[in-house]
PDB file of C-alpha atoms in Angstrom:
ATOM      1  CA  MET A  23       1.368   1.359 -22.174  1.00 79.00           C
ATOM      2  CA  LEU A  24       3.004   3.491 -19.236  1.00 77.00           C
ATOM      3  CA  GLY A  25      -0.116   5.488 -19.041  1.00 82.00           C
ATOM      4  CA  LEU A  26      -2.307   2.499 -19.284  1.00 88.00           C
ATOM      5  CA  PHE A  27      -0.519   0.642 -16.191  1.00 90.00           C
ATOM      6  CA  GLY A  28      -0.578   4.090 -14.002  1.00 88.00           C
ATOM      7  CA  VAL A  29      -4.886   4.543 -15.178  1.00 89.00           C
ATOM      8  CA  MET A  30      -5.194   1.082 -14.147  1.00 92.00           C
ATOM      9  CA  ALA A  31      -3.467   1.777 -10.363  1.00 90.00           C
ATOM     10  CA  LEU A  32      -5.259   4.955  -9.782  1.00 89.00           C
ATOM     11  CA  VAL A  33      -8.467   2.547 -10.805  1.00 91.00           C
ATOM     12  CA  SER A  34      -7.700   0.315  -8.558  1.00 91.00           C
ATOM     13  CA  ALA A  35      -6.415   2.718  -5.955  1.00 88.00           C
ATOM     14  CA  ALA A  36      -9.892   4.181  -5.930  1.00 87.00           C
ATOM     15  CA  SER A  37     -11.804   1.273  -6.103  1.00 88.00           C
ATOM     16  CA  MET A  38     -10.539   0.256  -2.721  1.00 85.00           C
ATOM     17  CA  LEU A  39     -12.289   3.329  -1.156  1.00 80.00           C
ATOM     18  CA  VAL A  40     -15.805   1.540  -2.680  1.00 81.00           C
ATOM     19  CA  LEU A  41     -15.302  -2.049  -2.062  1.00 83.00           C
ATOM     20  CA  ARG A  42     -17.295  -3.409   0.770  1.00 75.00           C
ATOM     21  CA  GLU A  43     -15.751  -6.500   1.200  1.00 79.00           C
ATOM     22  CA  PRO A  44     -11.902  -6.854   2.855  1.00 81.00           C
ATOM     23  CA  MET A  45     -10.995  -9.627   0.421  1.00 82.00           C
ATOM     24  CA  ARG A  46     -12.190  -7.402  -2.969  1.00 85.00           C
ATOM     25  CA  VAL A  47     -10.110  -4.214  -1.686  1.00 84.00           C
ATOM     26  CA  ALA A  48      -6.998  -6.305  -0.802  1.00 85.00           C
ATOM     27  CA  LEU A  49      -7.385  -8.243  -4.346  1.00 88.00           C
ATOM     28  CA  ALA A  50      -7.852  -4.098  -5.574  1.00 89.00           C
ATOM     29  CA  LEU A  51      -4.691  -2.927  -3.164  1.00 88.00           C
ATOM     30  CA  VAL A  52      -2.794  -6.397  -5.392  1.00 89.00           C
ATOM     31  CA  THR A  53      -3.871  -4.886  -8.635  1.00 91.00           C
ATOM     32  CA  SER A  54      -2.864  -1.217  -7.852  1.00 91.00           C
ATOM     33  CA  MET A  55       0.517  -2.290  -6.283  1.00 89.00           C
ATOM     34  CA  SER A  56       1.369  -4.679  -9.573  1.00 91.00           C
ATOM     35  CA  SER A  57       0.365  -1.591 -11.871  1.00 92.00           C
ATOM     36  CA  LEU A  58       3.111   0.172  -9.942  1.00 90.00           C
ATOM     37  CA  GLY A  59       5.464  -2.307 -10.412  1.00 90.00           C
ATOM     38  CA  ALA A  60       4.952  -2.227 -14.241  1.00 91.00           C
ATOM     39  CA  VAL A  61       4.715   1.460 -14.237  1.00 90.00           C
ATOM     40  CA  TYR A  62       8.336   1.198 -12.355  1.00 88.00           C
ATOM     41  CA  GLY A  63       9.629  -1.450 -15.225  1.00 88.00           C
ATOM     42  CA  LEU A  64       8.674   0.621 -18.083  1.00 88.00           C
ATOM     43  CA  MET A  65      10.479   3.919 -16.367  1.00 86.00           C
ATOM     44  CA  GLY A  66      13.888   1.448 -16.542  1.00 83.00           C
ATOM     45  CA  VAL A  67      13.948   1.237 -12.690  1.00 82.00           C
ATOM     46  CA  HIS A  68      14.107  -2.456 -13.007  1.00 83.00           C
ATOM     47  CA  PHE A  69      15.888  -2.926  -9.669  1.00 80.00           C
ATOM     48  CA  ILE A  70      12.653  -0.871  -7.939  1.00 82.00           C
ATOM     49  CA  ALA A  71       9.874  -2.768 -10.132  1.00 85.00           C
ATOM     50  CA  ALA A  72      11.426  -6.154  -8.541  1.00 85.00           C
ATOM     51  CA  PHE A  73      11.573  -5.234  -4.969  1.00 82.00           C
ATOM     52  CA  GLN A  74       7.866  -3.488  -6.144  1.00 84.00           C
ATOM     53  CA  VAL A  75       6.301  -7.063  -7.011  1.00 86.00           C
ATOM     54  CA  LEU A  76       8.844  -9.371  -4.570  1.00 83.00           C
ATOM     55  CA  ILE A  77       8.440  -6.924  -1.220  1.00 81.00           C
ATOM     56  CA  TYR A  78       4.724  -5.488  -1.583  1.00 80.00           C
ATOM     57  CA  VAL A  79       2.446  -8.086  -3.910  1.00 82.00           C
ATOM     58  CA  GLY A  80       4.454 -10.747  -2.733  1.00 81.00           C
ATOM     59  CA  ALA A  81       4.895 -10.551   0.749  1.00 79.00           C
ATOM     60  CA  VAL A  82       2.920  -7.679   2.245  1.00 77.00           C
ATOM     61  CA  MET A  83      -0.298  -8.459   0.402  1.00 78.00           C
ATOM     62  CA  VAL A  84      -0.306 -12.360   1.422  1.00 78.00           C
ATOM     63  CA  PHE A  85       0.507 -11.212   4.916  1.00 77.00           C
ATOM     64  CA  MET A  86      -2.452  -8.764   4.909  1.00 79.00           C
ATOM     65  CA  VAL A  87      -4.994 -11.564   2.872  1.00 78.00           C
ATOM     66  CA  TYR A  88      -3.439 -13.992   5.940  1.00 78.00           C
ATOM     67  CA  VAL A  89      -4.912 -11.474   8.096  1.00 78.00           C
ATOM     68  CA  ILE A  90      -8.147 -10.683   6.656  1.00 77.00           C
ATOM     69  CA  MET A  91      -8.895 -14.412   6.274  1.00 77.00           C
ATOM     70  CA  LEU A  92      -7.889 -15.271   9.848  1.00 76.00           C
ATOM     71  CA  LEU A  93     -10.171 -12.253  11.316  1.00 75.00           C
ATOM     72  CA  GLU A  94     -12.844 -13.402   9.716  1.00 70.00           C
ATOM     73  CA  VAL A  95     -13.766  -9.605   9.444  1.00 63.00           C
ATOM     74  CA  LYS A  96     -17.601  -9.133   8.252  1.00 65.00           C
ATOM     75  CA  GLU A  97     -19.353  -5.775   8.416  1.00 60.00           C
ATOM     76  CA  ALA A  98     -22.770  -5.793  10.835  1.00 60.00           C
ATOM     77  CA  PRO A  99     -25.750  -5.504   9.051  1.00 62.00           C
ATOM     78  CA  GLY A 100     -27.160  -2.066   9.065  1.00 61.00           C
ATOM     79  CA  SER A 101     -23.684  -0.183   9.781  1.00 61.00           C
ATOM     80  CA  LYS A 102     -23.313   2.704   8.061  1.00 65.00           C
ATOM     81  CA  ARG A 103     -20.589   2.170   5.371  1.00 63.00           C
ATOM     82  CA  PHE A 104     -19.215   5.894   5.110  1.00 63.00           C
ATOM     83  CA  SER A 105     -17.990   8.028   7.958  1.00 66.00           C
ATOM     84  CA  ARG A 106     -18.568  12.229   7.858  1.00 73.00           C
ATOM     85  CA  PHE A 107     -15.381  12.451   6.532  1.00 73.00           C
ATOM     86  CA  VAL A 108     -15.880  11.030   3.195  1.00 75.00           C
ATOM     87  CA  VAL A 109     -17.035  14.561   1.558  1.00 82.00           C
ATOM     88  CA  PRO A 110     -14.288  16.325   2.811  1.00 82.00           C
ATOM     89  CA  GLY A 111     -11.691  13.935   2.232  1.00 79.00           C
ATOM     90  CA  PHE A 112     -13.107  14.046  -1.519  1.00 81.00           C
ATOM     91  CA  LEU A 113     -13.211  17.698  -1.448  1.00 88.00           C
ATOM     92  CA  ALA A 114      -9.572  17.621  -0.334  1.00 86.00           C
ATOM     93  CA  GLY A 115      -8.616  14.685  -2.552  1.00 80.00           C
ATOM     94  CA  ALA A 116      -9.804  16.822  -5.919  1.00 86.00           C
ATOM     95  CA  LEU A 117      -8.215  19.801  -4.389  1.00 89.00           C
ATOM     96  CA  LEU A 118      -4.835  18.258  -4.490  1.00 82.00           C
ATOM     97  CA  THR A 119      -4.745  16.864  -8.290  1.00 82.00           C
ATOM     98  CA  ALA A 120      -5.994  20.322  -9.164  1.00 86.00           C
ATOM     99  CA  VAL A 121      -2.654  21.413  -7.506  1.00 85.00           C
ATOM    100  CA  LEU A 122      -0.825  19.229  -9.066  1.00 78.00           C
ATOM    101  CA  GLY A 123      -2.849  19.588 -12.830  1.00 80.00           C
ATOM    102  CA  VAL A 124      -1.908  23.177 -12.126  1.00 82.00           C
ATOM    103  CA  SER A 125       1.801  22.837 -11.403  1.00 77.00           C
ATOM    104  CA  VAL A 126       2.596  19.789 -13.886  1.00 72.00           C
ATOM    105  CA  LEU A 127       1.115  22.257 -16.578  1.00 78.00           C
ATOM    106  CA  ARG A 128       2.995  24.992 -15.431  1.00 77.00           C
ATOM    107  CA  SER A 129       6.495  23.444 -15.200  1.00 70.00           C
ATOM    108  CA  GLY A 130       6.418  23.336 -18.949  1.00 63.00           C
ATOM    109  CA  THR A 131       7.481  19.507 -20.102  1.00 57.00           C
ATOM    110  CA  GLY A 132       5.652  17.754 -16.809  1.00 50.00           C
ATOM    111  CA  ARG A 133       9.366  15.407 -16.206  1.00 59.00           C
ATOM    112  CA  ALA A 134      11.229  16.114 -13.178  1.00 56.00           C
ATOM    113  CA  PRO A 135      15.053  16.824 -14.242  1.00 58.00           C
ATOM    114  CA  MET A 136      17.395  13.995 -14.579  1.00 59.00           C
ATOM    115  CA  ALA A 137      19.706  13.493 -10.903  1.00 57.00           C
ATOM    116  CA  THR A 138      23.190  14.420 -10.922  1.00 62.00           C
ATOM    117  CA  GLY A 139      25.405  12.393  -8.979  1.00 60.00           C
ATOM    118  CA  GLU A 140      26.457   8.731  -8.844  1.00 62.00           C
ATOM    119  CA  VAL A 141      24.579   5.655  -9.986  1.00 62.00           C
ATOM    120  CA  PHE A 142      22.699   3.829  -7.018  1.00 64.00           C
ATOM    121  CA  GLY A 143      23.223   0.561  -7.794  1.00 70.00           C
ATOM    122  CA  LEU A 144      22.695  -3.269  -6.408  1.00 70.00           C
ATOM    123  CA  VAL A 145      25.727  -3.812  -4.243  1.00 76.00           C
ATOM    124  CA  PRO A 146      25.905   0.280  -2.247  1.00 77.00           C
ATOM    125  CA  PHE A 147      21.649  -0.512  -1.777  1.00 74.00           C
ATOM    126  CA  SER A 148      22.293  -4.163  -0.393  1.00 75.00           C
ATOM    127  CA  SER A 149      25.821  -2.902   1.626  1.00 80.00           C
ATOM    128  CA  ALA A 150      23.115   0.290   3.083  1.00 77.00           C
ATOM    129  CA  PHE A 151      20.710  -2.116   3.891  1.00 76.00           C
ATOM    130  CA  LEU A 152      22.453  -4.798   5.556  1.00 79.00           C
ATOM    131  CA  THR A 153      24.564  -1.981   7.777  1.00 85.00           C
ATOM    132  CA  GLN A 154      22.279   0.656   8.369  1.00 84.00           C
ATOM    133  CA  TYR A 155      18.986   0.088   8.127  1.00 78.00           C
ATOM    134  CA  TRP A 156      18.558  -3.353   9.306  1.00 78.00           C
ATOM    135  CA  LEU A 157      17.484  -2.482  12.991  1.00 81.00           C
ATOM    136  CA  GLU A 158      14.168  -0.318  11.124  1.00 79.00           C
ATOM    137  CA  PHE A 159      13.590  -3.456   9.334  1.00 77.00           C
ATOM    138  CA  GLU A 160      13.210  -5.637  12.339  1.00 80.00           C
ATOM    139  CA  LEU A 161      11.421  -3.050  14.203  1.00 80.00           C
ATOM    140  CA  THR A 162       9.025  -3.094  11.379  1.00 79.00           C
ATOM    141  CA  THR A 163       8.449  -7.049  11.294  1.00 79.00           C
ATOM    142  CA  VAL A 164       8.061  -6.726  14.770  1.00 82.00           C
ATOM    143  CA  PHE A 165       5.482  -3.949  14.941  1.00 81.00           C
ATOM    144  CA  LEU A 166       3.597  -6.028  12.292  1.00 78.00           C
ATOM    145  CA  VAL A 167       3.647  -9.197  14.426  1.00 80.00           C
ATOM    146  CA  GLY A 168       2.608  -7.503  17.448  1.00 82.00           C
ATOM    147  CA  ALA A 169      -0.361  -5.537  15.219  1.00 78.00           C
ATOM    148  CA  ILE A 170      -1.408  -9.369  14.013  1.00 78.00           C
ATOM    149  CA  VAL A 171      -1.310  -9.885  18.208  1.00 80.00           C
ATOM    150  CA  ALA A 172      -3.399  -7.218  19.029  1.00 78.00           C
ATOM    151  CA  ALA A 173      -5.708  -7.666  16.272  1.00 76.00           C
ATOM    152  CA  LEU A 174      -6.848 -11.326  17.154  1.00 77.00           C
ATOM    153  CA  ALA A 175      -7.047 -10.282  21.149  1.00 77.00           C
ATOM    154  CA  VAL A 176      -9.590  -7.419  19.637  1.00 75.00           C
ATOM    155  CA  VAL A 177     -11.158 -10.157  17.934  1.00 74.00           C
ATOM    156  CA  ASN A 178     -11.707 -12.396  20.648  1.00 74.00           C
ATOM    157  CA  VAL A 179     -12.832 -10.270  23.488  1.00 70.00           C
ATOM    158  CA  SER A 180     -15.439  -9.087  21.193  1.00 67.00           C
ATOM    159  CA  ARG A 181     -16.393 -12.815  19.795  1.00 69.00           C
ATOM    160  CA  ARG A 182     -16.825 -13.274  24.121  1.00 71.00           C
ATOM    161  CA  ARG A 183     -19.266 -10.356  24.561  1.00 72.00           C
ATOM    162  CA  GLN A 184     -21.402 -11.732  21.546  1.00 69.00           C
ATOM    163  CA  GLY A 185     -21.687 -15.118  22.246  1.00 61.00           C
TER     164      GLY A 185
END
């Protein structure tokens, strides 16, 4: 079952590279993130699985879909779909996959060693999140809102030039 969700995550991630419509790309990303949440859940890391589904699939993807629908992104007729970096990027990805495959085969078991030390549970995580990392979280939120405002400004300028 774990392998099935892993393959589903890889296939949906790869389909994001070849799909043309932005909403279909977003749905492929939702499928990939949901599959990763299932992989985390099957590995026994239920806390991370819940965060994956709630934060990434729930919040971030709703946010991205909202922006896609708000901007009404359409591809210009006659525009090139892929850049000149597709072939070098594909070759680099194949090389990375080969190197990772060889390293897994040479390691023998293919599994990472178990971590030693104390368990990082919900209480220490929430305490660290609310005391140490709250500023980074808020700055990320401000950055995302600023990115939406900038995207809207760019779309409005391009619509004025066309119309």
